[in-house]
Amino acid sequence: MTVASPESFQGSLQPQGWLRYFSFSLDHKVIGLQYLVTGFIFYLIGGALAGVIRTELASPISDFISRDTYNEVLTLHGTVMIFLWIVPVVNGGFGNYLIPFYVGARDMAFPRLNAVAFWMIPPAGILLISSYFISGAAQSGWTAYPPLSITTPAAGQVVWILSVLLLGGSSIFGAINFIATVLKLRQPGLKLMQLPMYCWAMLGTSILVVLSTPVLAGTLILLSFDIVAHTGFFNPALGGNVVVYQHLFWFYSHPAVYIMVLPAFGLVSEILPIHARKPLFGYTTMVYSILGIVFLGLIVWAHHMFTSGTPPWMRLFFTIATSFIAVPTGIKFFNWLATLWGGKIALNSAMLFSCAFIFHFVFGGITGVALAQVPFDIHVHDTYFVVGHFHYIVYGGTVFVIFAAIYHWYPKFTGRMLNEDLGRLHFLLTFVGFNLCFLPQHWLGLNGMPRRVAEYDPAFTTLNQASSVGALLMAVSTLPLLYNVIWSAFRGPVAGDNPWRALTPEWLTSSPPPVENWVGAAPLVHEPYAYGIPADKIDLDVTSGKDLWSGGRG
């Protein structure tokens, strides 16, 4: 007699249909889509806040909102976009949906912890946004530097700290789950060096989260003591040291850039081979470059602090370490180019966004190497050059990959195809708007326009207005995406199980997948990038569980 497990019994009692997306579901696919949809809602909120910022900066005087309101909007925008949009989507969203498929598992290692990690995000986001209307939002920027964060209104800053602590806890829970799933739930016979690249990206990202996020949590708790209990950890009036806060904050917040970017590296490494019909070039070097980025990402934090009185030896060390991180990222860039070279490239929406990501990330990486040099960094520190560089990395890099991934995996999520004409329109508006918005900011920074101010020298008006027009185009670009996603869910062409003829395990089952991912045994995929291999040498029987490809790498 077969006895049902508690998990399967509980799953049978959970809501079905669309109601399951509003429930405490244990299905990793449902949780992944919950992350994606929730993150996109916060993206719309963060984008609206960005529109307020660019509207204010269209003129050199503070005439649209007050200075204090500008500081609140600026703080909310940065916090929402980082902690409620990019990090949850590229980690929790696509990670939850794809990782169990890639390791041949039925679910994540800890399904209940997985659900808890997601359900910490909506209340944290609501808490953060509601602070603007109830107590007044924090005004110290997403970095919350003291003494500014201690002297601005306390209620909004404390709410900001509580929200970020909840979001950090969610990230830690998710990271522990990803590490356990990749290392312990792999199918027998599936080696680490045979996993899709996104698994390696999420493993590296999760290591960064587990090592660095608790440091931020402890730092913010000490900061809350300074605000509420008037202790002197970081308050210079009471003997505190604000530079210590910067060291602790950036020990997390520079790895946070890679927490956002590494999953994007993994996602684009899954998309390019499929739409170029070529094996991923240099698999082994790609893996080791991820590990190199993880190691170096933990020891470069103080390049954000070259103007904080750092001694010469420290400046030299962090300049060298930061410059070295260009090596593993450069390896990935050349491997992506080699993957595209000579391929049968399909210039669909997913591929267009992926190629734009490569362009933007290289440009952002070049300006990043420039910022690693002490004399140049001192010249442009806290100017719009840094704003332009940062957005080329996190938006031009990560968000463009998020859009590419939506177009690529939407048929898997829904069983229907997105409209390619609308997708190309979305790409065109986003690409033009993004570069028009952030490219001029490099020139503004080189010429001394400080960031985080509502008023500026009238000589900078024209370029700021161009930047604001670019932001408007980016806002408009969201409309064809929204229409496309909603219309295609009901009226889009039926995709079939594997519209891209891909070899990675998530495409070797039905679209959308069944509750336990496969009917029968999970396929054992030893070579997920065997494009160009004769079809008769690859077994695509998704129910047999046989080895799909065990030959050498092409």
Coordinates of C-alpha atoms in Angstrom, one line a residue:
M1 CA 0.0 0.0 0.0
T2 CA 1.3 3.5 -0.9
V3 CA 1.2 6.1 1.8
A4 CA 1.0 9.8 0.7
S5 CA 3.7 12.0 2.1
P6 CA 2.7 15.0 4.3
E7 CA 3.9 17.3 1.5
S8 CA 1.7 15.7 -1.2
F9 CA -1.3 15.7 1.2
Q10 CA -0.8 19.3 2.0
G11 CA -0.4 20.1 -1.7
S12 CA -3.7 18.5 -2.5
L13 CA -5.4 20.8 0.0
Q14 CA -3.9 24.0 -1.4
P15 CA -5.8 26.3 -3.8
Q16 CA -5.6 25.3 -7.4
G17 CA -5.8 27.5 -10.6
W18 CA -4.9 31.2 -10.3
L19 CA -5.7 31.2 -6.6
R20 CA -2.5 29.2 -5.9
Y21 CA -0.5 32.3 -6.7
F22 CA -2.1 34.1 -3.7
S23 CA -1.5 31.2 -1.4
F24 CA 1.4 29.9 0.8
S25 CA 2.3 27.5 -2.0
L26 CA 5.2 25.0 -1.7
D27 CA 5.6 24.6 -5.5
H28 CA 8.9 26.2 -6.6
K29 CA 7.3 27.2 -9.9
V30 CA 4.5 29.0 -8.2
I31 CA 6.9 30.7 -5.8
G32 CA 9.1 31.7 -8.7
L33 CA 6.2 33.4 -10.5
Q34 CA 5.1 35.1 -7.3
Y35 CA 8.6 36.6 -7.0
L36 CA 8.5 37.7 -10.7
V37 CA 5.1 39.4 -10.5
T38 CA 5.7 41.0 -7.1
G39 CA 9.0 42.3 -8.2
F40 CA 7.6 43.7 -11.4
I41 CA 4.9 45.6 -9.4
F42 CA 7.7 47.1 -7.3
Y43 CA 9.5 47.9 -10.6
L44 CA 6.6 50.0 -11.7
I45 CA 6.6 51.8 -8.4
G46 CA 10.3 52.4 -8.5
G47 CA 10.0 53.6 -12.1
A48 CA 7.3 56.0 -11.1
L49 CA 9.6 57.4 -8.4
A50 CA 12.4 57.7 -11.0
G51 CA 9.9 59.7 -13.2
V52 CA 9.4 62.1 -10.3
I53 CA 13.2 62.5 -9.9
R54 CA 13.8 63.2 -13.6
T55 CA 10.8 65.6 -13.8
E56 CA 12.4 67.6 -10.9
L57 CA 15.8 67.5 -12.6
A58 CA 14.4 68.8 -15.9
S59 CA 14.9 72.3 -14.5
P60 CA 17.8 73.5 -12.4
I61 CA 15.6 74.8 -9.5
S62 CA 13.5 72.9 -7.1
D63 CA 10.1 73.6 -8.6
F64 CA 8.3 70.3 -8.9
I65 CA 8.8 68.8 -5.4
S66 CA 10.4 70.2 -2.2
R67 CA 14.0 69.4 -1.3
D68 CA 13.0 67.1 1.5
T69 CA 10.5 65.3 -0.7
Y70 CA 13.2 64.9 -3.3
N71 CA 15.4 63.2 -0.8
E72 CA 12.6 60.9 0.3
V73 CA 11.8 59.9 -3.3
L74 CA 15.4 59.4 -4.1
T75 CA 15.9 57.1 -1.1
L76 CA 12.7 55.1 -1.9
H77 CA 13.7 54.7 -5.6
G78 CA 17.1 53.3 -4.9
T79 CA 15.8 50.9 -2.2
V80 CA 12.9 49.7 -4.2
M81 CA 14.8 49.1 -7.3
I82 CA 17.6 47.2 -5.6
F83 CA 16.0 45.3 -2.8
L84 CA 12.4 44.8 -4.2
W85 CA 13.0 44.5 -7.9
I86 CA 16.4 43.3 -9.1
V87 CA 17.5 41.1 -6.2
P88 CA 14.2 39.2 -5.7
V89 CA 13.6 38.7 -9.5
V90 CA 17.0 37.5 -10.7
N91 CA 17.6 35.4 -7.5
G92 CA 14.2 34.3 -6.1
G93 CA 12.2 34.6 -9.3
F94 CA 14.2 32.8 -12.0
G95 CA 16.2 30.9 -9.4
N96 CA 13.2 29.3 -7.9
Y97 CA 11.7 28.4 -11.2
L98 CA 14.8 27.0 -12.9
I99 CA 17.2 25.5 -10.4
P100 CA 15.1 22.4 -9.5
F101 CA 14.8 21.7 -13.2
Y102 CA 18.5 22.1 -13.8
V103 CA 19.5 19.7 -11.0
G104 CA 16.7 17.2 -11.8
A105 CA 14.8 17.8 -8.6
R106 CA 11.0 17.9 -7.9
D107 CA 11.3 21.0 -5.8
M108 CA 13.7 23.1 -3.7
A109 CA 15.5 21.5 -0.8
F110 CA 13.4 23.3 1.8
P111 CA 10.0 24.2 0.3
R112 CA 8.5 25.7 3.4
L113 CA 11.5 28.0 3.9
N114 CA 11.2 28.9 0.3
A115 CA 7.6 30.1 0.8
V116 CA 8.6 32.0 3.9
A117 CA 11.4 33.7 2.0
F118 CA 8.9 35.0 -0.5
W119 CA 6.2 36.0 1.9
M120 CA 8.7 38.2 3.8
I121 CA 8.9 40.5 0.7
P122 CA 5.4 41.9 0.3
P123 CA 5.1 43.2 3.9
A124 CA 8.6 44.6 3.7
G125 CA 7.8 46.5 0.5
I126 CA 4.4 47.7 1.8
L127 CA 6.1 48.8 5.1
L128 CA 8.7 50.8 3.1
I129 CA 6.3 52.5 0.7
S130 CA 3.7 53.3 3.4
S131 CA 6.3 55.1 5.4
Y132 CA 6.1 58.0 2.9
F133 CA 2.5 58.5 3.6
I134 CA 2.5 57.8 7.4
S135 CA 5.7 58.9 9.0
G136 CA 7.7 60.4 6.2
A137 CA 10.1 58.2 4.3
A138 CA 13.9 58.0 5.0
Q139 CA 15.9 60.8 3.5
S140 CA 19.5 59.6 3.6
G141 CA 19.7 57.7 0.3
W142 CA 19.9 53.9 0.0
T143 CA 23.3 54.0 1.7
A144 CA 21.9 55.5 4.9
Y145 CA 25.2 57.1 5.8
P146 CA 25.5 58.5 9.3
P147 CA 25.4 61.2 10.6
L148 CA 22.8 62.1 7.9
S149 CA 20.7 59.0 8.8
I150 CA 20.9 59.9 12.5
T151 CA 19.9 63.6 12.1
T152 CA 17.1 63.2 9.6
P153 CA 13.6 62.3 10.8
A154 CA 13.9 59.1 12.9
A155 CA 10.6 57.4 12.2
G156 CA 11.2 57.1 8.4
Q157 CA 14.7 55.9 8.9
V158 CA 13.8 53.2 11.4
V159 CA 11.0 51.9 9.1
W160 CA 13.6 51.8 6.3
I161 CA 15.9 49.7 8.5
L162 CA 13.1 47.3 9.4
S163 CA 12.2 46.9 5.8
V164 CA 15.7 46.2 4.6
L165 CA 16.2 43.7 7.5
L166 CA 13.2 41.8 6.4
L167 CA 14.4 41.8 2.8
G168 CA 17.9 40.7 3.9
G169 CA 16.4 37.8 5.9
S170 CA 14.5 36.7 2.8
S171 CA 17.7 36.8 0.8
I172 CA 19.6 34.7 3.3
F173 CA 16.8 32.1 3.5
G174 CA 16.7 31.9 -0.3
A175 CA 20.5 31.6 -0.5
I176 CA 20.7 28.7 2.0
N177 CA 18.0 26.9 0.0
F178 CA 19.8 27.4 -3.3
I179 CA 23.1 26.1 -1.9
A180 CA 21.4 23.0 -0.5
T181 CA 19.5 22.3 -3.7
V182 CA 22.4 22.6 -6.0
L183 CA 24.8 20.6 -3.8
K184 CA 22.5 18.0 -2.4
L185 CA 19.5 17.4 -4.7
R186 CA 21.4 16.8 -7.9
Q187 CA 20.4 13.6 -9.8
P188 CA 22.8 10.7 -9.2
G189 CA 25.4 10.8 -12.0
L190 CA 25.0 14.5 -12.6
K191 CA 28.4 16.2 -11.8
L192 CA 28.9 19.8 -10.9
M193 CA 30.8 20.5 -14.1
Q194 CA 27.8 19.3 -16.1
L195 CA 25.3 21.7 -14.6
P196 CA 23.9 24.6 -16.7
M197 CA 25.7 27.8 -16.1
Y198 CA 22.9 29.4 -14.2
C199 CA 23.4 26.9 -11.4
W200 CA 26.9 28.1 -11.0
A201 CA 25.8 31.7 -11.0
M202 CA 23.3 31.1 -8.3
L203 CA 25.7 29.0 -6.3
G204 CA 28.2 31.9 -6.4
T205 CA 25.5 34.5 -5.7
S206 CA 24.2 32.5 -2.7
I207 CA 27.7 32.3 -1.2
L208 CA 28.0 36.0 -1.4
V209 CA 24.6 36.5 0.2
V210 CA 25.3 34.2 3.1
L211 CA 28.7 35.8 3.8
S212 CA 27.9 39.5 3.3
T213 CA 24.2 40.0 4.2
P214 CA 24.5 39.3 7.9
V215 CA 27.2 42.1 8.1
L216 CA 24.6 44.6 6.7
A217 CA 22.0 43.3 9.1
G218 CA 24.2 43.8 12.1
T219 CA 25.3 47.2 10.9
L220 CA 21.7 48.4 10.4
I221 CA 20.7 47.1 13.9
L222 CA 23.6 49.1 15.4
L223 CA 22.5 52.2 13.4
S224 CA 18.9 51.8 14.7
F225 CA 20.3 51.8 18.3
D226 CA 22.0 55.1 17.5
I227 CA 18.8 56.5 16.2
V228 CA 16.4 55.1 18.8
A229 CA 18.5 54.6 22.0
H230 CA 21.1 57.3 21.2
T231 CA 24.1 55.0 21.5
G232 CA 27.4 56.0 19.9
F233 CA 28.3 53.3 17.5
F234 CA 28.4 55.6 14.4
N235 CA 27.3 59.0 15.9
P236 CA 30.4 61.3 15.9
A237 CA 28.9 63.5 18.5
L238 CA 29.0 60.6 20.9
G239 CA 32.4 59.3 19.9
G240 CA 31.2 57.0 17.1
N241 CA 33.0 56.4 13.9
V242 CA 31.2 57.0 10.6
V243 CA 34.0 55.5 8.5
V244 CA 33.5 52.1 10.3
Y245 CA 29.9 52.3 9.1
Q246 CA 31.1 52.8 5.6
H247 CA 33.4 49.8 5.8
L248 CA 30.6 47.5 7.1
F249 CA 28.0 48.8 4.7
W250 CA 30.2 48.4 1.6
F251 CA 31.4 45.0 2.7
Y252 CA 27.8 44.0 1.8
S253 CA 26.9 46.6 -0.7
H254 CA 29.7 46.0 -3.2
P255 CA 29.1 42.2 -3.3
A256 CA 25.4 43.3 -3.7
V257 CA 26.3 44.4 -7.2
Y258 CA 27.4 40.9 -8.0
I259 CA 24.4 39.5 -6.2
M260 CA 22.4 41.3 -8.9
V261 CA 24.8 40.8 -11.8
L262 CA 26.0 37.2 -11.4
P263 CA 22.5 35.7 -11.8
A264 CA 22.1 37.8 -14.9
F265 CA 25.4 36.3 -16.2
G266 CA 23.9 32.9 -15.7
L267 CA 20.7 33.7 -17.4
V268 CA 22.3 35.2 -20.5
S269 CA 24.6 32.2 -20.7
E270 CA 21.5 30.0 -21.0
I271 CA 19.8 32.3 -23.6
L272 CA 22.7 32.9 -26.0
P273 CA 23.5 29.2 -26.9
I274 CA 19.9 28.4 -27.7
H275 CA 19.3 31.4 -30.0
A276 CA 22.7 31.2 -31.6
R277 CA 22.4 27.3 -32.0
K278 CA 25.9 26.9 -30.7
P279 CA 27.5 25.3 -27.6
L280 CA 28.4 27.7 -24.8
F281 CA 32.0 28.6 -25.4
G282 CA 34.6 27.9 -22.7
Y283 CA 32.3 26.3 -20.1
T284 CA 35.1 25.6 -17.6
T285 CA 36.6 29.1 -17.8
M286 CA 33.1 30.5 -17.3
V287 CA 32.7 28.5 -14.1
Y288 CA 36.1 29.5 -12.7
S289 CA 35.5 33.2 -13.7
I290 CA 32.3 33.1 -11.6
L291 CA 34.3 31.7 -8.6
G292 CA 36.9 34.4 -9.2
I293 CA 34.3 37.1 -9.2
V294 CA 32.9 35.8 -5.9
F295 CA 36.3 35.8 -4.3
L296 CA 37.4 39.2 -5.6
G297 CA 33.9 40.7 -5.0
L298 CA 34.4 40.2 -1.2
I299 CA 37.8 42.2 -1.1
V300 CA 37.2 45.3 -3.1
W301 CA 34.6 47.2 -1.0
A302 CA 36.8 50.1 0.0
H303 CA 37.1 51.5 -3.5
H304 CA 33.9 53.3 -2.6
M305 CA 35.8 55.1 0.2
F306 CA 38.8 56.7 -1.5
T307 CA 37.6 60.1 -0.3
S308 CA 37.1 58.9 3.3
G309 CA 40.6 59.4 4.5
T310 CA 41.9 55.9 3.5
P311 CA 45.6 55.5 3.9
P312 CA 47.8 55.1 0.8
W313 CA 48.5 51.4 1.3
M314 CA 44.7 50.7 1.5
R315 CA 44.1 52.7 -1.7
L316 CA 46.8 50.8 -3.5
F317 CA 45.4 47.4 -2.4
F318 CA 41.8 48.1 -3.4
T319 CA 42.8 49.7 -6.7
I320 CA 44.7 46.6 -7.7
A321 CA 42.0 44.2 -6.4
T322 CA 39.3 46.1 -8.2
S323 CA 41.3 46.2 -11.4
F324 CA 41.8 42.5 -11.2
I325 CA 38.1 41.8 -11.2
A326 CA 38.0 43.0 -14.8
V327 CA 39.9 39.7 -15.7
P328 CA 37.1 37.2 -14.9
T329 CA 34.4 39.5 -16.2
G330 CA 36.4 40.0 -19.4
I331 CA 36.7 36.2 -19.8
K332 CA 32.9 36.0 -19.7
F333 CA 32.6 38.8 -22.3
F334 CA 34.9 37.1 -24.8
N335 CA 33.2 33.7 -24.1
W336 CA 29.8 35.2 -24.9
L337 CA 31.2 36.8 -28.1
A338 CA 32.7 33.4 -29.1
T339 CA 29.4 31.7 -28.5
L340 CA 27.8 34.1 -30.9
W341 CA 30.6 34.0 -33.5
G342 CA 29.5 31.8 -36.5
G343 CA 26.2 30.9 -34.9
K344 CA 22.8 30.8 -36.6
I345 CA 21.6 33.8 -34.7
A346 CA 17.9 34.5 -34.3
L347 CA 17.4 38.2 -33.6
N348 CA 14.3 37.8 -31.6
S349 CA 13.5 39.9 -28.5
A350 CA 15.4 37.7 -26.1
M351 CA 18.5 37.8 -28.2
L352 CA 18.2 41.6 -28.8
F353 CA 18.1 42.3 -25.0
S354 CA 20.9 39.8 -24.4
C355 CA 23.2 41.5 -26.9
A356 CA 22.3 44.9 -25.6
F357 CA 23.3 43.6 -22.1
I358 CA 26.8 42.7 -23.4
F359 CA 27.2 46.2 -24.9
H360 CA 26.0 48.0 -21.7
F361 CA 28.0 45.8 -19.3
V362 CA 31.2 46.3 -21.2
F363 CA 30.7 50.1 -21.2
G364 CA 29.8 50.0 -17.5
G365 CA 32.8 47.8 -16.8
I366 CA 35.2 50.2 -18.5
T367 CA 34.0 53.1 -16.5
G368 CA 34.2 50.9 -13.4
V369 CA 37.9 50.2 -14.1
A370 CA 38.3 54.0 -14.4
L371 CA 36.6 54.5 -11.0
A372 CA 39.0 52.0 -9.5
Q373 CA 41.9 54.5 -10.1
V374 CA 42.3 56.8 -7.1
P375 CA 43.0 60.1 -8.9
F376 CA 40.0 59.7 -11.2
D377 CA 37.7 58.5 -8.5
I378 CA 38.5 61.5 -6.3
H379 CA 37.7 63.8 -9.2
V380 CA 34.2 62.2 -10.0
H381 CA 33.3 60.9 -6.5
D382 CA 29.7 61.6 -5.6
T383 CA 29.0 63.1 -9.1
Y384 CA 26.7 61.9 -11.8
F385 CA 29.5 60.0 -13.4
V386 CA 29.0 57.4 -10.7
V387 CA 25.2 57.4 -11.3
G388 CA 25.7 56.8 -15.0
H389 CA 28.3 54.0 -14.3
F390 CA 26.0 52.3 -11.7
H391 CA 23.0 52.3 -13.9
Y392 CA 24.9 50.9 -16.9
I393 CA 25.8 48.0 -14.6
V394 CA 22.5 47.3 -12.8
Y395 CA 20.0 48.5 -15.4
G396 CA 21.8 48.2 -18.7
G397 CA 23.2 44.9 -17.4
T398 CA 20.8 43.2 -15.1
V399 CA 17.4 44.6 -16.1
F400 CA 18.1 44.1 -19.8
V401 CA 18.7 40.4 -19.0
I402 CA 15.5 40.2 -16.9
F403 CA 13.6 41.4 -20.0
A404 CA 15.5 38.9 -22.2
A405 CA 14.6 36.1 -19.7
I406 CA 10.9 37.1 -19.8
Y407 CA 10.8 36.8 -23.5
H408 CA 12.8 33.5 -23.4
W409 CA 10.9 31.7 -20.6
Y410 CA 7.4 33.1 -21.0
P411 CA 6.4 30.1 -23.2
K412 CA 7.5 27.9 -20.4
F413 CA 5.5 29.8 -17.8
T414 CA 2.3 30.1 -19.8
G415 CA 2.5 27.7 -22.7
R416 CA 2.0 30.7 -25.1
M417 CA 4.3 32.8 -27.1
L418 CA 4.8 36.6 -26.7
N419 CA 4.3 38.8 -29.7
E420 CA 7.7 39.5 -31.3
D421 CA 6.7 42.8 -33.0
L422 CA 5.7 44.2 -29.6
G423 CA 8.9 42.7 -28.1
R424 CA 11.1 44.5 -30.6
L425 CA 9.2 47.8 -30.0
H426 CA 9.8 47.3 -26.3
F427 CA 13.5 46.7 -27.0
L428 CA 13.9 49.7 -29.2
L429 CA 12.2 52.1 -26.8
T430 CA 14.1 50.7 -23.8
F431 CA 17.5 50.7 -25.6
V432 CA 17.2 54.3 -26.9
G433 CA 15.6 55.6 -23.7
F434 CA 18.2 54.0 -21.5
N435 CA 21.2 55.3 -23.4
L436 CA 19.7 58.8 -23.8
C437 CA 19.0 58.9 -20.1
F438 CA 22.3 57.7 -18.6
L439 CA 25.0 58.3 -21.2
P440 CA 24.9 62.1 -20.8
Q441 CA 25.3 61.7 -17.0
H442 CA 28.9 60.6 -17.5
W443 CA 29.6 64.1 -19.0
L444 CA 27.7 65.8 -16.3
G445 CA 29.8 64.0 -13.7
L446 CA 33.1 64.8 -15.4
N447 CA 32.1 68.4 -15.3
G448 CA 31.2 68.4 -11.6
M449 CA 27.5 68.0 -11.2
P450 CA 26.9 66.4 -7.8
R451 CA 24.4 63.5 -7.4
R452 CA 21.5 63.4 -4.9
V453 CA 20.7 67.1 -5.2
A454 CA 17.5 68.7 -6.5
E455 CA 19.1 71.9 -7.7
Y456 CA 22.1 72.3 -10.0
D457 CA 24.1 74.8 -12.1
P458 CA 21.9 76.0 -15.0
A459 CA 24.8 75.2 -17.3
F460 CA 23.8 71.5 -17.0
T461 CA 20.2 72.1 -18.0
T462 CA 20.3 70.8 -21.6
L463 CA 21.8 67.5 -20.8
N464 CA 19.6 67.0 -17.8
Q465 CA 16.6 67.6 -20.0
A466 CA 17.9 65.1 -22.5
S467 CA 18.3 62.6 -19.7
S468 CA 14.7 63.2 -18.6
V469 CA 13.4 62.6 -22.1
G470 CA 15.3 59.3 -22.0
A471 CA 13.6 58.4 -18.8
L472 CA 10.2 59.2 -20.3
L473 CA 11.0 56.8 -23.2
M474 CA 11.9 54.1 -20.7
A475 CA 8.6 54.7 -19.0
V476 CA 6.7 54.4 -22.3
S477 CA 8.6 51.3 -23.2
T478 CA 6.9 49.5 -20.3
L479 CA 3.5 49.8 -22.0
P480 CA 4.1 47.4 -24.9
L481 CA 5.6 44.9 -22.5
L482 CA 2.6 45.0 -20.2
Y483 CA 0.2 44.7 -23.0
N484 CA 2.2 41.9 -24.6
V485 CA 2.4 39.9 -21.4
I486 CA -1.3 40.2 -20.5
W487 CA -2.7 39.8 -24.0
S488 CA -0.4 36.8 -24.9
A489 CA -1.4 35.0 -21.7
F490 CA -4.9 34.6 -23.1
R491 CA -4.6 35.1 -26.9
G492 CA -1.0 34.4 -27.7
P493 CA -0.1 31.5 -30.1
V494 CA 0.3 28.2 -28.4
A495 CA 4.0 27.6 -27.9
G496 CA 4.2 23.8 -27.7
D497 CA 6.5 22.2 -25.1
N498 CA 9.8 23.3 -26.6
P499 CA 9.5 26.2 -29.0
W500 CA 13.2 27.0 -28.9
R501 CA 14.4 23.4 -29.5
A502 CA 16.5 23.7 -26.3
L503 CA 18.3 21.0 -24.5
T504 CA 18.2 22.2 -20.9
P505 CA 15.9 20.2 -18.7
E506 CA 13.2 22.7 -18.1
W507 CA 12.4 22.5 -21.9
L508 CA 12.2 18.7 -21.8
T509 CA 8.8 18.6 -20.2
S510 CA 5.4 20.1 -20.9
S511 CA 4.8 23.9 -21.0
P512 CA 3.6 24.8 -18.4
P513 CA 5.2 21.9 -16.4
P514 CA 3.2 19.5 -14.2
V515 CA 3.3 19.9 -10.4
E516 CA 6.3 17.6 -10.0
N517 CA 8.1 19.0 -13.1
W518 CA 8.1 15.8 -15.2
V519 CA 5.8 12.8 -15.8
G520 CA 8.0 9.9 -14.9
A521 CA 11.7 10.1 -14.3
A522 CA 13.6 13.3 -14.7
P523 CA 15.9 13.4 -17.8
L524 CA 19.6 13.2 -17.0
V525 CA 21.2 15.9 -19.1
H526 CA 25.0 15.7 -19.1
E527 CA 25.5 18.2 -21.9
P528 CA 22.9 21.1 -21.8
Y529 CA 24.6 23.0 -24.7
A530 CA 25.0 20.3 -27.4
Y531 CA 23.8 22.4 -30.2
G532 CA 25.2 21.4 -33.6
I533 CA 25.4 17.8 -32.5
P534 CA 23.6 15.4 -34.9
A535 CA 20.1 14.8 -33.7
D536 CA 20.4 11.0 -33.8
K537 CA 23.0 11.2 -31.1
I538 CA 20.7 13.0 -28.6
D539 CA 17.9 11.2 -26.9
L540 CA 15.0 13.7 -26.3
D541 CA 12.7 11.2 -24.6
V542 CA 11.6 13.3 -21.6
T543 CA 9.9 10.4 -19.8
S544 CA 12.6 7.8 -20.1
G545 CA 15.1 9.4 -17.7
K546 CA 18.0 8.2 -20.0
D547 CA 21.2 10.2 -20.4
L548 CA 20.5 12.8 -23.1
W549 CA 24.1 13.4 -24.1
S550 CA 27.3 12.2 -22.5
G551 CA 29.8 13.1 -25.1
G552 CA 32.6 15.6 -24.9
R553 CA 32.1 19.3 -25.0
G554 CA 32.0 20.8 -28.5

